[in-house]
Amino acid sequence: MNFDDNIKITVIGAGPAGMMAAISAANYGADVTVLERNQFAGKKLRITGKGRCNVTNNCAPNQVLEAVSRNPKFLYGVLNRFTPADTMEFFEDAGVPLKTERGRRVFPVSDKAADIQDALVRKMKEAGVRVVYGARVSDVVPVYDDDSARYEVKYGNRSVRCDAVIFATGGVSYSGTGSTGDGHRILEKLGVNITPLTPSLVPIETEEDFYNLSGLTLKNVRLTVLHDGDEVWSEMGEMLMTHFGVSGPLVLSASANMQKYPIYEYDLKLNLKPALSREELDARVLSDFAKYSARDFINSLDDLLPKKLIPYVISQSGIDDRKKTGEITREERFALLDALDSFRITPRSFRPIDEAIITSGGVDVKEISPKTMELKAFPGIFVCGELVDVDAYTGGYNLQLAFSMGKAAGEAAAMI
């Protein structure tokens, strides 16, 4: 085994959390080496936001916490020490102009995720961080001999000894980018508790066959998650109908709120016309009924709904689609209103975890010091990013968590 001497901090993983941790530690004067299993840094970062990179959300720290679906209180300290405003300043200073779009989502003006990736790599180089590519870490073990180092990090046929190790290996989603759970396995071997890993921010397969709706985007609708009839989560936005079920921003956020119980215990309710009150919707339907009274019912809703969606809404209303519109009864009209403001969707399963944007679960936050991201039972080992059991909705929040945790871990590691 070959040993590389004089390395104080080893960062495992050159994703957003790992790169921020390395930069922060090096800027505090630490000697930092990053071990990255891929041939370049930020592989997953390059594909975020459909290649545009939603780098953060232009909001206050408390608003980020409101968007965190797992363990938000744990993040209070790190988010207030490195805020969305700090993230924006970091990248602006690194030469990446930013812009804020709908939902306070922040993107590079260029709409190129590669600009964010390049800025982080450049900052690492400027700080003197060494990066070893093609280095897949297989184990981290405590050092018990007279060596002043605390840990030995093994990769390939080599190893490094260091005073601190920062794990930033990501979750298990998008495994093609290198997130294959290596960090979880190594930490579990050390005795660290890993909560169950499940897909989050992931499309949902449904009992209903929406194949004929595949590709239909529904805008300005409200999706509600229910459990035992109680509302768990509800939000307006955009969603996508697919051959397997449903996807799009609303569905991805909904999935993050469907982690406590088995997915089949939840129900989804879709309000297709949330901007209208029940009374306003009824008036709109009555107007269309009067306009198309001589038509078959199936041909009377073209002004109200996308044509492909009409048969599905009619099916849920229970009305004969060939009945003349002028013959629709009051009770049947109310059934149509129910189908419009409470369109039922029955979730069957999440899509495979490899299709998830993030991984839910990970290193148990009870094992981590929240101010420093250091493991309580292993002084000198820090964890950050998607590896940790915290996750949030879409909108730049998860990258912000990665940067905030990475910043805290890097600075704390440099101080040991």
CSV table of C-alpha atoms in Angstrom, one decimal:
chain,number,residue,atom,x,y,z
A,1,MET,CA,0.0,0.0,0.0
A,2,ASN,CA,1.4,3.4,-1.0
A,3,PHE,CA,0.9,6.3,1.4
A,4,ASP,CA,0.7,10.0,0.6
A,5,ASP,CA,2.0,12.1,3.4
A,6,ASN,CA,1.1,15.5,4.9
A,7,ILE,CA,-2.6,15.5,4.0
A,8,LYS,CA,-4.8,17.0,6.6
A,9,ILE,CA,-8.2,16.8,5.1
A,10,THR,CA,-9.6,14.3,2.6
A,11,VAL,CA,-12.9,15.1,0.9
A,12,ILE,CA,-14.6,12.1,-0.6
A,13,GLY,CA,-16.7,13.2,-3.6
A,14,ALA,CA,-16.5,16.3,-5.9
A,15,GLY,CA,-20.1,17.1,-6.1
A,16,PRO,CA,-21.6,20.5,-4.9
A,17,ALA,CA,-21.3,19.7,-1.2
A,18,GLY,CA,-17.8,18.2,-1.5
A,19,MET,CA,-16.4,21.0,-3.7
A,20,MET,CA,-17.8,23.7,-1.3
A,21,ALA,CA,-16.4,21.8,1.7
A,22,ALA,CA,-12.9,21.6,0.0
A,23,ILE,CA,-12.9,25.3,-1.0
A,24,SER,CA,-14.0,26.3,2.5
A,25,ALA,CA,-11.4,24.2,4.3
A,26,ALA,CA,-8.6,25.3,2.0
A,27,ASN,CA,-9.5,28.9,2.4
A,28,TYR,CA,-9.0,28.4,6.1
A,29,GLY,CA,-5.5,27.2,5.4
A,30,ALA,CA,-6.0,23.5,5.5
A,31,ASP,CA,-4.2,21.0,3.3
A,32,VAL,CA,-7.1,19.4,1.2
A,33,THR,CA,-7.3,16.5,-1.2
A,34,VAL,CA,-10.5,15.5,-2.9
A,35,LEU,CA,-11.0,12.0,-4.1
A,36,GLU,CA,-13.5,11.7,-6.9
A,37,ARG,CA,-14.5,8.4,-8.5
A,38,ASN,CA,-15.4,10.1,-11.9
A,39,GLN,CA,-13.0,11.5,-14.4
A,40,PHE,CA,-14.3,15.1,-13.7
A,41,ALA,CA,-16.0,17.0,-10.9
A,42,GLY,CA,-19.6,17.8,-10.7
A,43,LYS,CA,-21.0,15.2,-13.0
A,44,LYS,CA,-24.5,15.2,-11.5
A,45,LEU,CA,-24.4,19.0,-11.1
A,46,ARG,CA,-24.1,19.3,-14.9
A,47,ILE,CA,-27.5,17.7,-15.5
A,48,THR,CA,-29.4,19.5,-12.7
A,49,GLY,CA,-32.3,21.7,-13.8
A,50,LYS,CA,-32.3,20.0,-17.2
A,51,GLY,CA,-28.8,21.3,-17.7
A,52,ARG,CA,-29.5,24.8,-16.5
A,53,CYS,CA,-28.7,24.3,-12.8
A,54,ASN,CA,-31.2,25.8,-10.4
A,55,VAL,CA,-28.4,26.8,-8.1
A,56,THR,CA,-30.4,28.1,-5.1
A,57,ASN,CA,-33.7,29.8,-4.2
A,58,ASN,CA,-33.6,33.6,-3.8
A,59,CYS,CA,-35.2,33.7,-0.3
A,60,ALA,CA,-34.5,34.0,3.4
A,61,PRO,CA,-33.2,31.0,5.3
A,62,ASN,CA,-36.5,30.4,7.1
A,63,GLN,CA,-38.2,30.1,3.7
A,64,VAL,CA,-35.7,27.4,2.8
A,65,LEU,CA,-36.5,25.6,6.0
A,66,GLU,CA,-40.2,25.7,5.1
A,67,ALA,CA,-39.3,23.8,1.9
A,68,VAL,CA,-37.4,21.1,3.7
A,69,SER,CA,-39.5,18.0,4.1
A,70,ARG,CA,-37.2,16.0,6.4
A,71,ASN,CA,-35.4,17.2,9.5
A,72,PRO,CA,-35.6,21.0,8.9
A,73,LYS,CA,-34.7,22.0,12.4
A,74,PHE,CA,-31.4,20.2,12.1
A,75,LEU,CA,-30.4,22.7,9.3
A,76,TYR,CA,-31.2,25.9,11.1
A,77,GLY,CA,-27.6,26.7,12.1
A,78,VAL,CA,-25.8,25.9,8.8
A,79,LEU,CA,-28.5,27.7,6.7
A,80,ASN,CA,-28.2,30.9,8.7
A,81,ARG,CA,-24.4,30.8,8.5
A,82,PHE,CA,-24.4,30.3,4.7
A,83,THR,CA,-27.6,31.6,3.2
A,84,PRO,CA,-29.0,31.7,-0.3
A,85,ALA,CA,-27.7,35.3,-0.5
A,86,ASP,CA,-24.3,34.0,0.4
A,87,THR,CA,-24.5,31.3,-2.3
A,88,MET,CA,-25.5,33.9,-4.9
A,89,GLU,CA,-22.7,36.2,-3.9
A,90,PHE,CA,-20.2,33.3,-4.0
A,91,PHE,CA,-21.1,32.5,-7.7
A,92,GLU,CA,-21.3,36.1,-8.8
A,93,ASP,CA,-17.9,36.7,-7.3
A,94,ALA,CA,-16.7,33.6,-9.2
A,95,GLY,CA,-17.7,35.2,-12.4
A,96,VAL,CA,-21.1,33.6,-12.9
A,97,PRO,CA,-23.9,36.2,-13.4
A,98,LEU,CA,-27.2,34.9,-12.0
A,99,LYS,CA,-30.9,35.5,-12.6
A,100,THR,CA,-34.1,34.9,-10.6
A,101,GLU,CA,-37.0,33.3,-12.3
A,102,ARG,CA,-40.6,32.2,-11.3
A,103,GLY,CA,-40.8,30.7,-7.8
A,104,ARG,CA,-37.6,32.6,-6.8
A,105,ARG,CA,-35.5,29.9,-8.6
A,106,VAL,CA,-32.0,31.1,-9.3
A,107,PHE,CA,-30.1,30.1,-12.5
A,108,PRO,CA,-26.9,31.2,-14.3
A,109,VAL,CA,-27.8,33.9,-16.9
A,110,SER,CA,-26.2,31.6,-19.5
A,111,ASP,CA,-28.6,28.8,-18.6
A,112,LYS,CA,-25.6,26.5,-18.5
A,113,ALA,CA,-25.0,24.2,-15.5
A,114,ALA,CA,-21.4,23.9,-16.7
A,115,ASP,CA,-20.8,27.5,-15.6
A,116,ILE,CA,-21.6,26.6,-12.0
A,117,GLN,CA,-19.5,23.4,-12.2
A,118,ASP,CA,-16.6,25.3,-13.8
A,119,ALA,CA,-16.8,28.0,-11.1
A,120,LEU,CA,-16.5,25.5,-8.3
A,121,VAL,CA,-13.6,23.7,-10.0
A,122,ARG,CA,-11.8,27.0,-10.5
A,123,LYS,CA,-12.4,28.0,-6.9
A,124,MET,CA,-10.9,24.7,-5.7
A,125,LYS,CA,-7.8,25.3,-7.9
A,126,GLU,CA,-7.4,28.9,-6.7
A,127,ALA,CA,-7.6,27.6,-3.1
A,128,GLY,CA,-4.9,25.0,-3.7
A,129,VAL,CA,-7.1,22.0,-3.4
A,130,ARG,CA,-5.7,18.8,-4.9
A,131,VAL,CA,-8.2,16.6,-6.8
A,132,VAL,CA,-7.5,13.0,-7.6
A,133,TYR,CA,-9.9,11.7,-10.3
A,134,GLY,CA,-10.8,8.0,-10.9
A,135,ALA,CA,-10.4,7.4,-7.2
A,136,ARG,CA,-13.2,5.3,-5.8
A,137,VAL,CA,-13.0,5.1,-2.1
A,138,SER,CA,-13.5,1.6,-0.7
A,139,ASP,CA,-13.0,2.1,3.0
A,140,VAL,CA,-12.2,4.5,5.8
A,141,VAL,CA,-10.6,3.1,8.9
A,142,PRO,CA,-9.3,4.7,12.2
A,143,VAL,CA,-5.6,4.8,12.6
A,144,TYR,CA,-4.5,3.3,15.9
A,145,ASP,CA,-0.7,3.3,15.6
A,146,ASP,CA,1.6,6.2,16.5
A,147,ASP,CA,0.8,8.1,13.4
A,148,SER,CA,-0.6,11.5,14.1
A,149,ALA,CA,-3.3,11.0,11.5
A,150,ARG,CA,-6.7,9.8,12.7
A,151,TYR,CA,-8.0,8.0,9.6
A,152,GLU,CA,-6.8,6.1,6.6
A,153,VAL,CA,-8.8,6.4,3.4
A,154,LYS,CA,-8.4,3.5,1.0
A,155,TYR,CA,-8.9,3.8,-2.8
A,156,GLY,CA,-7.7,1.4,-5.4
A,157,ASN,CA,-4.3,0.2,-4.3
A,158,ARG,CA,-3.5,3.4,-2.6
A,159,SER,CA,-4.5,5.2,0.6
A,160,VAL,CA,-4.2,8.5,2.3
A,161,ARG,CA,-3.9,9.3,6.0
A,162,CYS,CA,-5.5,12.4,7.3
A,163,ASP,CA,-6.7,14.3,10.4
A,164,ALA,CA,-10.2,14.7,9.0
A,165,VAL,CA,-12.5,13.0,6.4
A,166,ILE,CA,-15.4,14.8,4.8
A,167,PHE,CA,-17.9,12.4,3.2
A,168,ALA,CA,-19.8,14.1,0.3
A,169,THR,CA,-20.6,11.0,-1.7
A,170,GLY,CA,-24.2,11.8,-2.5
A,171,GLY,CA,-27.2,9.5,-2.3
A,172,VAL,CA,-28.2,6.6,-4.6
A,173,SER,CA,-30.2,8.5,-7.3
A,174,TYR,CA,-28.8,9.0,-10.8
A,175,SER,CA,-26.3,6.2,-10.1
A,176,GLY,CA,-24.7,6.8,-13.5
A,177,THR,CA,-23.2,10.0,-12.1
A,178,GLY,CA,-21.4,8.0,-9.4
A,179,SER,CA,-24.0,8.2,-6.6
A,180,THR,CA,-24.1,4.5,-5.8
A,181,GLY,CA,-24.3,4.5,-2.0
A,182,ASP,CA,-20.5,4.0,-1.3
A,183,GLY,CA,-20.5,6.6,1.5
A,184,HIS,CA,-23.5,5.0,3.2
A,185,ARG,CA,-21.9,1.5,3.1
A,186,ILE,CA,-18.6,2.7,4.4
A,187,LEU,CA,-20.2,4.7,7.3
A,188,GLU,CA,-22.5,1.8,8.1
A,189,LYS,CA,-19.5,-0.5,8.4
A,190,LEU,CA,-18.1,2.0,11.0
A,191,GLY,CA,-21.4,1.7,12.9
A,192,VAL,CA,-23.1,4.9,11.8
A,193,ASN,CA,-26.9,4.6,11.6
A,194,ILE,CA,-28.3,5.0,8.1
A,195,THR,CA,-32.0,5.6,7.8
A,196,PRO,CA,-33.8,3.7,4.9
A,197,LEU,CA,-32.9,5.0,1.5
A,198,THR,CA,-35.9,5.8,-0.7
A,199,PRO,CA,-36.6,7.8,-3.8
A,200,SER,CA,-37.7,11.4,-3.3
A,201,LEU,CA,-38.6,14.1,-5.8
A,202,VAL,CA,-39.6,11.2,-8.1
A,203,PRO,CA,-42.4,10.5,-10.6
A,204,ILE,CA,-45.3,8.3,-9.5
A,205,GLU,CA,-46.8,5.3,-11.1
A,206,THR,CA,-50.6,5.2,-10.8
A,207,GLU,CA,-53.4,2.6,-10.8
A,208,GLU,CA,-55.1,4.7,-13.5
A,209,ASP,CA,-54.0,4.1,-17.1
A,210,PHE,CA,-53.1,7.6,-18.3
A,211,TYR,CA,-51.3,6.3,-21.4
A,212,ASN,CA,-53.5,8.3,-23.8
A,213,LEU,CA,-52.6,11.4,-21.8
A,214,SER,CA,-48.8,10.9,-22.1
A,215,GLY,CA,-47.1,14.2,-22.7
A,216,LEU,CA,-50.0,16.4,-21.6
A,217,THR,CA,-48.8,19.2,-19.3
A,218,LEU,CA,-51.4,20.6,-16.9
A,219,LYS,CA,-50.6,24.2,-15.8
A,220,ASN,CA,-52.0,26.2,-12.9
A,221,VAL,CA,-53.5,23.2,-11.2
A,222,ARG,CA,-53.5,22.3,-7.5
A,223,LEU,CA,-52.3,18.9,-6.4
A,224,THR,CA,-53.1,17.7,-2.9
A,225,VAL,CA,-51.7,14.7,-1.0
A,226,LEU,CA,-54.1,13.0,1.4
A,227,HIS,CA,-53.6,10.3,4.1
A,228,ASP,CA,-56.6,8.7,5.7
A,229,GLY,CA,-58.6,11.6,4.3
A,230,ASP,CA,-56.4,14.2,6.0
A,231,GLU,CA,-54.5,16.8,3.9
A,232,VAL,CA,-50.8,16.3,4.1
A,233,TRP,CA,-49.6,18.7,1.5
A,234,SER,CA,-51.1,20.9,-1.2
A,235,GLU,CA,-49.6,23.3,-3.8
A,236,MET,CA,-50.4,25.0,-7.1
A,237,GLY,CA,-48.2,24.6,-10.1
A,238,GLU,CA,-47.5,22.4,-13.1
A,239,MET,CA,-47.5,18.6,-13.7
A,240,LEU,CA,-47.1,16.2,-16.5
A,241,MET,CA,-49.2,13.1,-17.4
A,242,THR,CA,-47.1,10.2,-18.6
A,243,HIS,CA,-47.5,6.6,-19.9
A,244,PHE,CA,-46.8,5.3,-16.4
A,245,GLY,CA,-48.7,7.9,-14.3
A,246,VAL,CA,-47.7,11.4,-13.3
A,247,SER,CA,-44.6,13.5,-13.1
A,248,GLY,CA,-43.6,17.2,-13.3
A,249,PRO,CA,-42.7,19.7,-10.6
A,250,LEU,CA,-45.9,19.3,-8.5
A,251,VAL,CA,-45.6,15.5,-8.5
A,252,LEU,CA,-41.9,15.6,-7.5
A,253,SER,CA,-42.7,17.8,-4.6
A,254,ALA,CA,-45.7,15.7,-3.6
A,255,SER,CA,-43.5,12.6,-3.5
A,256,ALA,CA,-41.3,14.2,-0.9
A,257,ASN,CA,-44.4,14.4,1.4
A,258,MET,CA,-45.3,10.7,0.8
A,259,GLN,CA,-42.4,9.2,2.7
A,260,LYS,CA,-43.9,8.5,6.2
A,261,TYR,CA,-46.2,5.7,5.1
A,262,PRO,CA,-46.3,3.2,2.3
A,263,ILE,CA,-47.2,5.0,-0.9
A,264,TYR,CA,-50.5,3.0,-1.4
A,265,GLU,CA,-51.8,4.6,1.8
A,266,TYR,CA,-51.9,8.0,0.2
A,267,ASP,CA,-54.4,9.5,-2.2
A,268,LEU,CA,-53.8,12.3,-4.7
A,269,LYS,CA,-56.5,14.9,-5.5
A,270,LEU,CA,-56.2,17.2,-8.4
A,271,ASN,CA,-58.1,20.5,-8.7
A,272,LEU,CA,-58.1,21.3,-12.4
A,273,LYS,CA,-59.5,24.8,-11.9
A,274,PRO,CA,-58.2,26.1,-8.6
A,275,ALA,CA,-58.5,29.7,-9.6
A,276,LEU,CA,-62.3,29.4,-9.6
A,277,SER,CA,-64.4,28.9,-6.5
A,278,ARG,CA,-67.0,26.2,-6.5
A,279,GLU,CA,-69.7,28.7,-7.3
A,280,GLU,CA,-67.6,30.3,-10.1
A,281,LEU,CA,-66.8,26.9,-11.6
A,282,ASP,CA,-70.5,26.0,-11.5
A,283,ALA,CA,-71.4,29.2,-13.3
A,284,ARG,CA,-68.8,28.5,-15.9
A,285,VAL,CA,-70.1,25.0,-16.5
A,286,LEU,CA,-73.7,26.2,-16.7
A,287,SER,CA,-72.6,28.7,-19.3
A,288,ASP,CA,-70.9,26.0,-21.4
A,289,PHE,CA,-73.9,23.7,-21.0
A,290,ALA,CA,-76.2,26.4,-22.3
A,291,LYS,CA,-73.9,27.1,-25.2
A,292,TYR,CA,-73.6,23.4,-26.2
A,293,SER,CA,-77.0,22.1,-25.0
A,294,ALA,CA,-77.6,20.2,-28.3
A,295,ARG,CA,-74.3,18.5,-28.3
A,296,ASP,CA,-73.4,15.1,-26.8
A,297,PHE,CA,-71.9,15.7,-23.3
A,298,ILE,CA,-68.4,14.5,-24.5
A,299,ASN,CA,-68.4,17.4,-27.0
A,300,SER,CA,-69.4,20.1,-24.6
A,301,LEU,CA,-66.2,20.6,-22.5
A,302,ASP,CA,-63.7,21.7,-25.2
A,303,ASP,CA,-63.7,25.3,-23.8
A,304,LEU,CA,-63.0,24.1,-20.3
A,305,LEU,CA,-60.4,21.3,-20.6
A,306,PRO,CA,-57.7,19.9,-22.9
A,307,LYS,CA,-59.4,17.6,-25.3
A,308,LYS,CA,-57.5,14.5,-24.3
A,309,LEU,CA,-58.4,14.9,-20.7
A,310,ILE,CA,-62.2,15.2,-21.2
A,311,PRO,CA,-62.9,11.4,-21.3
A,312,TYR,CA,-61.1,10.9,-18.0
A,313,VAL,CA,-63.0,13.7,-16.3
A,314,ILE,CA,-66.3,12.4,-17.6
A,315,SER,CA,-65.4,8.9,-16.5
A,316,GLN,CA,-64.9,10.1,-12.9
A,317,SER,CA,-68.2,12.1,-13.1
A,318,GLY,CA,-70.1,8.9,-13.9
A,319,ILE,CA,-72.2,10.7,-16.6
A,320,ASP,CA,-73.0,9.0,-19.9
A,321,ASP,CA,-70.7,10.7,-22.4
A,322,ARG,CA,-73.3,10.5,-25.2
A,323,LYS,CA,-76.1,12.1,-23.1
A,324,LYS,CA,-77.2,15.4,-24.6
A,325,THR,CA,-75.7,18.3,-22.6
A,326,GLY,CA,-79.1,19.9,-22.2
A,327,GLU,CA,-80.4,16.8,-20.4
A,328,ILE,CA,-77.7,16.8,-17.7
A,329,THR,CA,-79.4,16.9,-14.3
A,330,ARG,CA,-78.4,19.1,-11.3
A,331,GLU,CA,-77.0,16.0,-9.5
A,332,GLU,CA,-74.9,15.1,-12.6
A,333,ARG,CA,-73.6,18.6,-12.9
A,334,PHE,CA,-72.5,18.5,-9.3
A,335,ALA,CA,-70.8,15.2,-10.0
A,336,LEU,CA,-68.9,16.9,-12.8
A,337,LEU,CA,-67.8,19.7,-10.5
A,338,ASP,CA,-66.5,17.1,-8.1
A,339,ALA,CA,-64.5,15.5,-10.9
A,340,LEU,CA,-63.1,19.0,-11.9
A,341,ASP,CA,-62.1,20.1,-8.4
A,342,SER,CA,-61.3,16.7,-6.9
A,343,PHE,CA,-60.0,14.6,-9.8
A,344,ARG,CA,-58.8,11.4,-8.2
A,345,ILE,CA,-55.3,9.9,-8.8
A,346,THR,CA,-54.4,6.6,-7.1
A,347,PRO,CA,-50.6,6.2,-6.5
A,348,ARG,CA,-49.3,2.7,-6.9
A,349,SER,CA,-45.5,3.1,-6.6
A,350,PHE,CA,-42.6,5.5,-7.0
A,351,ARG,CA,-40.6,5.2,-10.1
A,352,PRO,CA,-37.2,3.5,-9.6
A,353,ILE,CA,-34.8,5.3,-7.3
A,354,ASP,CA,-32.4,5.8,-10.2
A,355,GLU,CA,-35.0,8.2,-11.7
A,356,ALA,CA,-35.3,10.2,-8.5
A,357,ILE,CA,-33.8,13.7,-8.3
A,358,ILE,CA,-32.7,13.0,-4.7
A,359,THR,CA,-32.5,10.3,-2.1
A,360,SER,CA,-34.6,10.4,1.0
A,361,GLY,CA,-32.9,8.9,4.0
A,362,GLY,CA,-29.2,8.7,4.8
A,363,VAL,CA,-27.0,9.4,7.8
A,364,ASP,CA,-29.2,9.8,10.8
A,365,VAL,CA,-29.1,13.5,11.9
A,366,LYS,CA,-29.1,12.4,15.5
A,367,GLU,CA,-25.5,11.2,14.9
A,368,ILE,CA,-24.3,14.6,13.6
A,369,SER,CA,-23.4,17.8,15.4
A,370,PRO,CA,-25.6,20.3,13.6
A,371,LYS,CA,-23.2,23.2,13.7
A,372,THR,CA,-20.2,21.4,12.3
A,373,MET,CA,-21.6,18.3,10.5
A,374,GLU,CA,-19.2,16.2,12.5
A,375,LEU,CA,-20.2,12.7,13.5
A,376,LYS,CA,-20.6,12.7,17.3
A,377,ALA,CA,-19.1,9.2,17.7
A,378,PHE,CA,-16.2,9.8,15.2
A,379,PRO,CA,-14.3,13.0,15.8
A,380,GLY,CA,-12.7,14.1,12.6
A,381,ILE,CA,-15.4,12.6,10.3
A,382,PHE,CA,-17.8,15.0,8.7
A,383,VAL,CA,-20.8,14.4,6.5
A,384,CYS,CA,-22.6,16.7,4.1
A,385,GLY,CA,-25.0,16.9,1.1
A,386,GLU,CA,-27.4,14.3,-0.1
A,387,LEU,CA,-25.6,11.7,2.0
A,388,VAL,CA,-27.4,13.1,5.1
A,389,ASP,CA,-31.1,12.4,6.0
A,390,VAL,CA,-32.4,15.8,4.9
A,391,ASP,CA,-34.2,16.7,1.7
A,392,ALA,CA,-36.4,19.4,0.3
A,393,TYR,CA,-38.8,20.3,-2.5
A,394,THR,CA,-37.7,21.3,-6.0
A,395,GLY,CA,-36.7,25.0,-6.5
A,396,GLY,CA,-33.0,25.1,-5.8
A,397,TYR,CA,-33.4,24.2,-2.1
A,398,ASN,CA,-31.5,20.9,-2.2
A,399,LEU,CA,-28.4,22.5,-3.8
A,400,GLN,CA,-28.6,25.2,-1.2
A,401,LEU,CA,-28.6,22.6,1.6
A,402,ALA,CA,-25.6,21.0,-0.1
A,403,PHE,CA,-23.7,24.3,-0.2
A,404,SER,CA,-24.6,25.2,3.4
A,405,MET,CA,-23.7,21.8,4.8
A,406,GLY,CA,-20.5,21.7,2.8
A,407,LYS,CA,-19.4,25.1,4.0
A,408,ALA,CA,-20.0,24.2,7.6
A,409,ALA,CA,-18.2,20.8,7.3
A,410,GLY,CA,-15.2,22.4,5.5
A,411,GLU,CA,-14.7,25.2,8.0
A,412,ALA,CA,-15.1,22.9,11.0
A,413,ALA,CA,-12.7,20.3,9.6
A,414,ALA,CA,-10.1,23.0,9.1
A,415,MET,CA,-10.3,24.0,12.7
A,416,ILE,CA,-9.7,20.5,14.3
